[in-house]
Coordinates of C-alpha atoms and ligand atoms in Angstrom, one line a residue:
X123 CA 68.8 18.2 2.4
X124 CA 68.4 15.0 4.5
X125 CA 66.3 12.7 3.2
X126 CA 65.6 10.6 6.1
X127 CA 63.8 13.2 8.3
X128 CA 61.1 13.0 5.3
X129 CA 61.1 9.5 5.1
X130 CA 59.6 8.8 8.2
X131 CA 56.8 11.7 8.3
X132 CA 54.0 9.0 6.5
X133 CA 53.2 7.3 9.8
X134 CA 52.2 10.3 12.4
X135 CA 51.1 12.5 9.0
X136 CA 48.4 9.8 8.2
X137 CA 47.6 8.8 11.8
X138 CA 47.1 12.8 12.1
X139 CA 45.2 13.0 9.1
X140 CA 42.7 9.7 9.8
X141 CA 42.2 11.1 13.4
X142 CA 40.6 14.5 12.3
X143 CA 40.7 14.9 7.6
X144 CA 38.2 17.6 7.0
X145 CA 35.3 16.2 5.4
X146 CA 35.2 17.3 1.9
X147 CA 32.9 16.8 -1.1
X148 CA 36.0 15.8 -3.1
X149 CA 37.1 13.5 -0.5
X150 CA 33.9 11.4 -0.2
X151 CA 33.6 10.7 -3.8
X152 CA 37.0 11.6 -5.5
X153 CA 36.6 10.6 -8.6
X154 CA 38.7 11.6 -11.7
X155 CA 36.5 15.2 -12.4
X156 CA 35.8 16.2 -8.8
X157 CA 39.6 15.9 -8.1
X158 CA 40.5 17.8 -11.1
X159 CA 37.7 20.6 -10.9
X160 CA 38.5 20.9 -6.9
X161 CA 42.1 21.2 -7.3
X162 CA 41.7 24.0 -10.1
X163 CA 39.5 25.2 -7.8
X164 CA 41.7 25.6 -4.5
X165 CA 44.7 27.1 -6.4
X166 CA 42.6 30.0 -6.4
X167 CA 41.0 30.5 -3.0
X168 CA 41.3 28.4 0.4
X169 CA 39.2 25.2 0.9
X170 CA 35.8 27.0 3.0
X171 CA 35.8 29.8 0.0
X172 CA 35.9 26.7 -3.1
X173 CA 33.1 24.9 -1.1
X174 CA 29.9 26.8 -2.5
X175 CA 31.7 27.2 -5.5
X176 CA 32.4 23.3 -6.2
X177 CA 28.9 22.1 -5.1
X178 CA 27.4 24.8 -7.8
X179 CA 29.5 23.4 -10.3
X180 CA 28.8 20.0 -9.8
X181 CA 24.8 20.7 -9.6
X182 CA 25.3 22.2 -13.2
X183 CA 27.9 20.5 -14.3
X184 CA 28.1 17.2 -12.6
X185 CA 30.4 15.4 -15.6
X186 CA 32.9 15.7 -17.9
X187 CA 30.8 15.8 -21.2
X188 CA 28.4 18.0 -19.6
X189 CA 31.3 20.6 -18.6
X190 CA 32.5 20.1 -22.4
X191 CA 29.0 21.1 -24.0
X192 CA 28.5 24.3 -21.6
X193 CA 27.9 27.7 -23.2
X194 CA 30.7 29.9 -22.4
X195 CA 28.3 32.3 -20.5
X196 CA 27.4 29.6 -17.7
X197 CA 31.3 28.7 -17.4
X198 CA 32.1 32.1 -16.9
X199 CA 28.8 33.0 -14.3
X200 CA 30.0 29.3 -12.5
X201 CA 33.7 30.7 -12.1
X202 CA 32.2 34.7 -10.9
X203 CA 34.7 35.2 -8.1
X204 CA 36.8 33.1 -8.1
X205 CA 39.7 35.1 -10.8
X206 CA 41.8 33.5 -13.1
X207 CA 38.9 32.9 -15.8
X208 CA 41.8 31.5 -18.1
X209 CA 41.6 28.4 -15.7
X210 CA 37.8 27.5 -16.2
X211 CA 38.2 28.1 -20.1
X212 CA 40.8 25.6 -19.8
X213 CA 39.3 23.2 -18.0
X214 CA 36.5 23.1 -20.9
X215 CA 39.6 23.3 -23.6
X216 CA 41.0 19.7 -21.9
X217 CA 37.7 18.2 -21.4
X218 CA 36.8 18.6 -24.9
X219 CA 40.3 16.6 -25.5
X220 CA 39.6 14.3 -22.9
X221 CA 36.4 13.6 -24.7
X222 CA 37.4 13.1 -28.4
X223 CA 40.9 11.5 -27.0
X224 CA 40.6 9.3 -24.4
X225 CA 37.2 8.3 -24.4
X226 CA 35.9 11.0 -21.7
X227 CA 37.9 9.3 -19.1
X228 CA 41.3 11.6 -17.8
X229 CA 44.5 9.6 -18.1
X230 CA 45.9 7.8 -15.6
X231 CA 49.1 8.9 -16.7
X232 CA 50.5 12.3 -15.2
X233 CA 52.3 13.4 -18.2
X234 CA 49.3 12.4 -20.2
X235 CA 47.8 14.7 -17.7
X236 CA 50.3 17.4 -18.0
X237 CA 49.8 17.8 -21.5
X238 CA 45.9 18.8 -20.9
X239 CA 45.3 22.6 -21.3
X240 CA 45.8 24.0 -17.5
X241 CA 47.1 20.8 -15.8
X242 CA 50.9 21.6 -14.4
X243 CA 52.9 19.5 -12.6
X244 CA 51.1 20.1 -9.3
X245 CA 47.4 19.4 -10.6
X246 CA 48.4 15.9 -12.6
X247 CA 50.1 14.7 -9.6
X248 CA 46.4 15.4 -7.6
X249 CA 44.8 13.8 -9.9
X250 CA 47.0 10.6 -10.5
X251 CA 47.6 10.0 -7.0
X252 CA 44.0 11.1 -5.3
X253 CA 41.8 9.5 -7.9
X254 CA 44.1 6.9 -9.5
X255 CA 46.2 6.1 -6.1
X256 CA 49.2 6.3 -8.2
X257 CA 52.9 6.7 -6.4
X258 CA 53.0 10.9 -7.7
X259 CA 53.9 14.3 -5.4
X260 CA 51.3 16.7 -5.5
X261 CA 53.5 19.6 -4.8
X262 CA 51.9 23.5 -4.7
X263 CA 53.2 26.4 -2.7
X264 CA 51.5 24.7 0.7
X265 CA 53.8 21.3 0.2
X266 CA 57.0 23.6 -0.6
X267 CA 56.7 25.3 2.8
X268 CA 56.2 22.6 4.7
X269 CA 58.9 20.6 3.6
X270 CA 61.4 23.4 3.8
X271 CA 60.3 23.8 6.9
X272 CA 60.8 20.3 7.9
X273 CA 64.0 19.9 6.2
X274 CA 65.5 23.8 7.7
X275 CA 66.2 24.7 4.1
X276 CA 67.2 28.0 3.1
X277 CA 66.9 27.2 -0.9
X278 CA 65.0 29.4 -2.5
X279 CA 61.7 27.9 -3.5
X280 CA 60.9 30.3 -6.3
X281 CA 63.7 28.2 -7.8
X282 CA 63.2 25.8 -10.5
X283 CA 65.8 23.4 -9.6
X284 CA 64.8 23.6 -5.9
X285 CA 61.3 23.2 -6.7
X286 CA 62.5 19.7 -8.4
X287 CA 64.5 18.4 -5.7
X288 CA 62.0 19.2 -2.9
X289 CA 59.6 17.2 -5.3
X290 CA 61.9 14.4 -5.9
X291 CA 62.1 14.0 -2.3
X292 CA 58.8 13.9 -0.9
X293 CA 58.1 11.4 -3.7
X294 CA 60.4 9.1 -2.0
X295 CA 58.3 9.6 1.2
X296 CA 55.2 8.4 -0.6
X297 CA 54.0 5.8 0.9
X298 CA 53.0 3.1 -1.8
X299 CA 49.7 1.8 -0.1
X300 CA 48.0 5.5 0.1
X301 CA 49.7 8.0 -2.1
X302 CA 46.7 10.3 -2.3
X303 CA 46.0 10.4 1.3
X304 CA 49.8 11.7 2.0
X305 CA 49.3 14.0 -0.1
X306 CA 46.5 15.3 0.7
X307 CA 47.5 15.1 4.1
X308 CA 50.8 17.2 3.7
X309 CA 48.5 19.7 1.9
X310 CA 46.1 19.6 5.2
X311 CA 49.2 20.1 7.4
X312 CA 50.0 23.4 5.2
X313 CA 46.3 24.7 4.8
X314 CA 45.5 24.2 8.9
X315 CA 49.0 23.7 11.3
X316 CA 52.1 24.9 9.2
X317 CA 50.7 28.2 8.1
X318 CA 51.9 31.0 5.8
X319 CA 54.2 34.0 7.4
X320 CA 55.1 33.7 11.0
X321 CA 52.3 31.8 12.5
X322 CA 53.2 28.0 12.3
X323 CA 51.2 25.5 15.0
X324 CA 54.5 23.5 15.8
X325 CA 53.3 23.1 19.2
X326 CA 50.1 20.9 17.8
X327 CA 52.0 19.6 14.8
X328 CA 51.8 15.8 14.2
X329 CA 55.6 16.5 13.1
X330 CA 57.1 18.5 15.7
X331 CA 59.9 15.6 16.6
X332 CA 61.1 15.6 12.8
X333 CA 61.1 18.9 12.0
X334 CA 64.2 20.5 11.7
X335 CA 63.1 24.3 11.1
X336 CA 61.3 24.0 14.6
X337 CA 64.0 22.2 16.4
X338 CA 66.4 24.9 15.3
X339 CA 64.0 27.9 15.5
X340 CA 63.7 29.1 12.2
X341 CA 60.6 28.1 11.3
X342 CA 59.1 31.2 11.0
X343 CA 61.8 32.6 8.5
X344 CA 60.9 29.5 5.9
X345 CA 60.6 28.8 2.8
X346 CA 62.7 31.5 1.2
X347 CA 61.5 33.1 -1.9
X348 CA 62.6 35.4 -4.3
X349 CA 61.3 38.5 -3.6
X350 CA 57.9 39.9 -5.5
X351 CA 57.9 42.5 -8.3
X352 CA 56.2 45.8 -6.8
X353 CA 53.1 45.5 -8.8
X354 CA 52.3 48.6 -11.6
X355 CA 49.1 50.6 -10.1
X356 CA 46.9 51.8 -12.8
X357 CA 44.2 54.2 -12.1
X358 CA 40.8 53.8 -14.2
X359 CA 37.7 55.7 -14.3
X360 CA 34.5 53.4 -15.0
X361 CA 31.3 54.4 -15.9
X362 CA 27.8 52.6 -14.9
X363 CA 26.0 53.9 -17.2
X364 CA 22.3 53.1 -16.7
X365 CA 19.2 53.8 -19.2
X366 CA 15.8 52.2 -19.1
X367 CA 16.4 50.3 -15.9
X368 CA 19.6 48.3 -17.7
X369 CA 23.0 49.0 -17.2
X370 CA 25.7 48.8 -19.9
X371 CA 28.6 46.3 -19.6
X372 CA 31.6 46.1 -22.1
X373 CA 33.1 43.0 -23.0
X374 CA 36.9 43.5 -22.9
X375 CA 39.2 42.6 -26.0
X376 CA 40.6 39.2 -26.3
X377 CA 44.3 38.2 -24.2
X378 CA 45.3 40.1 -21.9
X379 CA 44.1 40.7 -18.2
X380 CA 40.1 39.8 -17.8
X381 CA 40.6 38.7 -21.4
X382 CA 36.9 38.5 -23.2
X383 CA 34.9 39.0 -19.7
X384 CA 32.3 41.4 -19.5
X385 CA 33.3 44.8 -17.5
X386 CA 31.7 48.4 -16.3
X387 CA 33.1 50.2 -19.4
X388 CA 35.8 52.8 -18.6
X389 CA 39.6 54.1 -19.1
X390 CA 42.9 54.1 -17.9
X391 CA 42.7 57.4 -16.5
X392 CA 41.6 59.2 -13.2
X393 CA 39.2 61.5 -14.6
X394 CA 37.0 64.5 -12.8
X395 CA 33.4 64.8 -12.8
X396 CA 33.9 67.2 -15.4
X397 CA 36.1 65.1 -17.5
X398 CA 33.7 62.0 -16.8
X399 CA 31.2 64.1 -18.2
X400 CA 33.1 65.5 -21.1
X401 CA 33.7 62.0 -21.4
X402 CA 30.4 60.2 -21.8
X403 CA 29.4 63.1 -24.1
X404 CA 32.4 62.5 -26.7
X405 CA 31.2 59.1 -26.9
X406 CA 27.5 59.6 -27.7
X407 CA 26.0 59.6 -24.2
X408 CA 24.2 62.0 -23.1
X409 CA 24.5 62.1 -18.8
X410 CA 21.4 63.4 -17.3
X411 CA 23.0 63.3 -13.9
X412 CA 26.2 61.9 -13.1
X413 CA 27.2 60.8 -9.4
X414 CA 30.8 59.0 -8.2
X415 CA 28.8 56.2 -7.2
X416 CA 32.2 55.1 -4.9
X417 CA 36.0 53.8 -5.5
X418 CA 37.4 50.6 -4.8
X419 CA 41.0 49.3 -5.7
X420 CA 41.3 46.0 -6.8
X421 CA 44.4 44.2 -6.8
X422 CA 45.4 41.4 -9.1
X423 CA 48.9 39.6 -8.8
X424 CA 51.2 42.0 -11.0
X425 CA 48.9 44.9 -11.4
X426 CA 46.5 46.8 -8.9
X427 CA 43.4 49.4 -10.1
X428 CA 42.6 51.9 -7.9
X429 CA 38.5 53.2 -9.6
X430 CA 36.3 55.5 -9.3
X431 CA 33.1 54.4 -10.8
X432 CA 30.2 57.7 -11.7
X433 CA 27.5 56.7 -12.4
X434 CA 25.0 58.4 -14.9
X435 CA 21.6 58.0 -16.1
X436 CA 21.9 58.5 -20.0
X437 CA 18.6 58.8 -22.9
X438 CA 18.0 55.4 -24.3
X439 CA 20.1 54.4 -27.4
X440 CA 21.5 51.1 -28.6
X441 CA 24.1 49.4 -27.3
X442 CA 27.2 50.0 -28.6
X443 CA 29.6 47.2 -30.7
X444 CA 30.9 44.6 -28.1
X445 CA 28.9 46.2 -25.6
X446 CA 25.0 44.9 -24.2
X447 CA 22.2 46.8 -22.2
X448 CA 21.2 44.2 -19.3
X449 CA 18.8 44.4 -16.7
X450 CA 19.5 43.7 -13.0
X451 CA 18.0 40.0 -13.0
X452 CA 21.1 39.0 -15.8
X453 CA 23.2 40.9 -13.8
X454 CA 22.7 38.9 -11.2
X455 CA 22.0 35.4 -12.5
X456 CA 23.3 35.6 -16.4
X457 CA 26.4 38.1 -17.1
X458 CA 29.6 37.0 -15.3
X459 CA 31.1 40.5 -13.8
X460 CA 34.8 40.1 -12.5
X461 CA 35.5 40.7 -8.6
X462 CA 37.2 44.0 -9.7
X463 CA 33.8 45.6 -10.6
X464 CA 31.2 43.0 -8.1
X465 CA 31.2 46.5 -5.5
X466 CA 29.8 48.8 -8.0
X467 CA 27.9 45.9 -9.0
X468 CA 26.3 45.6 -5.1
X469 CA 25.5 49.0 -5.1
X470 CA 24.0 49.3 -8.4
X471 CA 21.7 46.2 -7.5
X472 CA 20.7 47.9 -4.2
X473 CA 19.9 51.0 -6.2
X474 CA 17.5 49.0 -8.6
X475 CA 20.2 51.0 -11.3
X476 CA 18.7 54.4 -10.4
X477 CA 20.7 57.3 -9.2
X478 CA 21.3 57.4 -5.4
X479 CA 19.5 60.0 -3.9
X480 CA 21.6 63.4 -3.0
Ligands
SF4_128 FE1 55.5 23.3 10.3 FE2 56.0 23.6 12.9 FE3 55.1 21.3 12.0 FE4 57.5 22.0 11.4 S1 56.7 21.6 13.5 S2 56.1 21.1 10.0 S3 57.3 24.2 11.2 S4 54.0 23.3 12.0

């Protein structure tokens, strides 16, 4: 790796980025917390998708003590969407630190940072260097293709040790008078002119002249990575079982995927309308009508569920343990449903929870 083609990308980078930065919520006031909640944020979905989602959050939660004292349910109904619901527990698990610890200010200090529940390498650096302006790479998948792009590597990136010496290097391009705006910069490059797969920009790329994967052509084969696991496929049934105008949710077991999150019960299995029925009835329902209400395959990053949801109207009964009976209002504003179900969820709204009619 050459160092010296990334030690002069700070000059046209910046000039490109002061000539046209998106304007961002985070960006006009980047304090400490908006840095921190919008980078959690944007490892999850792409900068127009986190929008909404960030200005909700900071109308409920606009601080770092508020964020500590919120019931569980509005952290979960904030974060409806987005996946990864291990991140927004987290961020309440480190605020609670931050509060008793440091005062309710986040450390300056990345590996003060890093030792926060859900704050890696690439968050602390964020935060240090966007709301502390401190000399720190902020390096996610984004950063490592540009720069093996720029560079022509062919290291694997998947690589731990690769990772570190891409890192070490662009830290040496930092320039020391606006740290957070390079960063944020080479993350803008990534998000809008060096995109994913084959489809980089180079013609309107502030760094065409220094990059070596477009002077030699191989651009479009860059970064290497190991290759992905074939993900398991696991087919459920679920059930939408509605009584009374309420449907019943199921709140799922602790660890594990969707750990604790509220669900459309149902099993592992691809069951019939006869064994849906057989089902229900084992379990103390008693279907007066039953309908597949639709399937939908949701895919998460190591496992994907191809459903099928029936729905049934059932005699009214109490809910039961770890389960709740809730009406189409908490569905929409109260209960956080994970994206996997939010399709039988649409339809189920539309039908006011009655059976579709036949
Ligand atoms: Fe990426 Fe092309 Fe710019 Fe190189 S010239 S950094 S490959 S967009």
């Amino acid at each position: 790796m050459e160092q010296h083609q990334l030690s002069s990308i700070a000059a046209p980078l910046l000039a490109w980025y002061d000539s046209g930065a998106r304007v961002l919520p985070w960006r006009s006031e980047p304090t400490p917390y908006r840095v921190w909640i919008s980078e959690v944020m944007l490892q999850q979905t792409r900068v127009e998708a986190a929008l909404p989602y960030f200005e909700r959050f900071m109308a409920a939660l606009p601080d770092l003590p508020a964020l500590a004292a919120a019931p569980e349910e509005q952290l979960l109904k904030l974060w409806e969407g987005l996946g990864y619901y291990s991140r927004v527990r987290n961020l309440q698990k480190a605020a609670r630190i931050v509060l008793d610890e440091y005062g309710g200010q986040l450390p300056r200090d990345p590996d003060a940072l890093q030792k926060l529940p859900g704050i890696g390498d690439y968050s602390a650096g964020a935060i240090a260097s966007i709301a502390y302006g401190q000399c720190v790479p902020a390096v996610d998948g984004n950063v490592l293709r540009v720069v093996s792009r720029l560079l022509a590597s062919r290291e694997n990136v998947s690589d731990l040790k690769v990772k570190r010496s891409l890192r070490q290097l662009v830290l040496e391009a930092i320039p020391p008078q606006r740290p957070g705006d390079f960063n944020q910069a080479l993350m803008e490059l990534g998000a809008l002119v060096c995109l994913p797969g084959g489809k980089p920009l180079c013609s309107c790329c502030p760094l065409h002249a220094l990059c070596s994967g477009h002077q030699q052509g191989i651009a479009r084969e860059l970064p290497v990575k190991a290759a992905k696991k074939a993900r398991k496929v696991v087919r459920r049934t679920v059930f939408a079982l509605c009584s009374d105008g309420r449907l019943l949710l199921h709140k799922r077991n602790k660890g594990g995927l969707l750990s604790s999150l509220w669900e459309l019960p149902g099993c592992d299995a691809a069951l019939t309308p006869s064994q849906a029925h057989a089902a229900l009835t084992a379990a103390g329902f008693i279907p007066q009508g039953l309908v597949l209400l639709g399937s939908h395959t949701h895919i998460f990053s190591h496992v994907e569920w191809p459903m099928a949801c029936y729905q049934a109207l059932c005699a009214p009964r109490p809910a039961p343990e770890g389960c709740a009976w809730v009406t189409p209002d908490e569905l929409e504003h109260t209960y956080a449903l994970p994206s996997a179900f939010r399709p039988f969820a649409h339809k189920l709204l539309e039908l006011g929870f009655r059976l579709p009619l036949v």
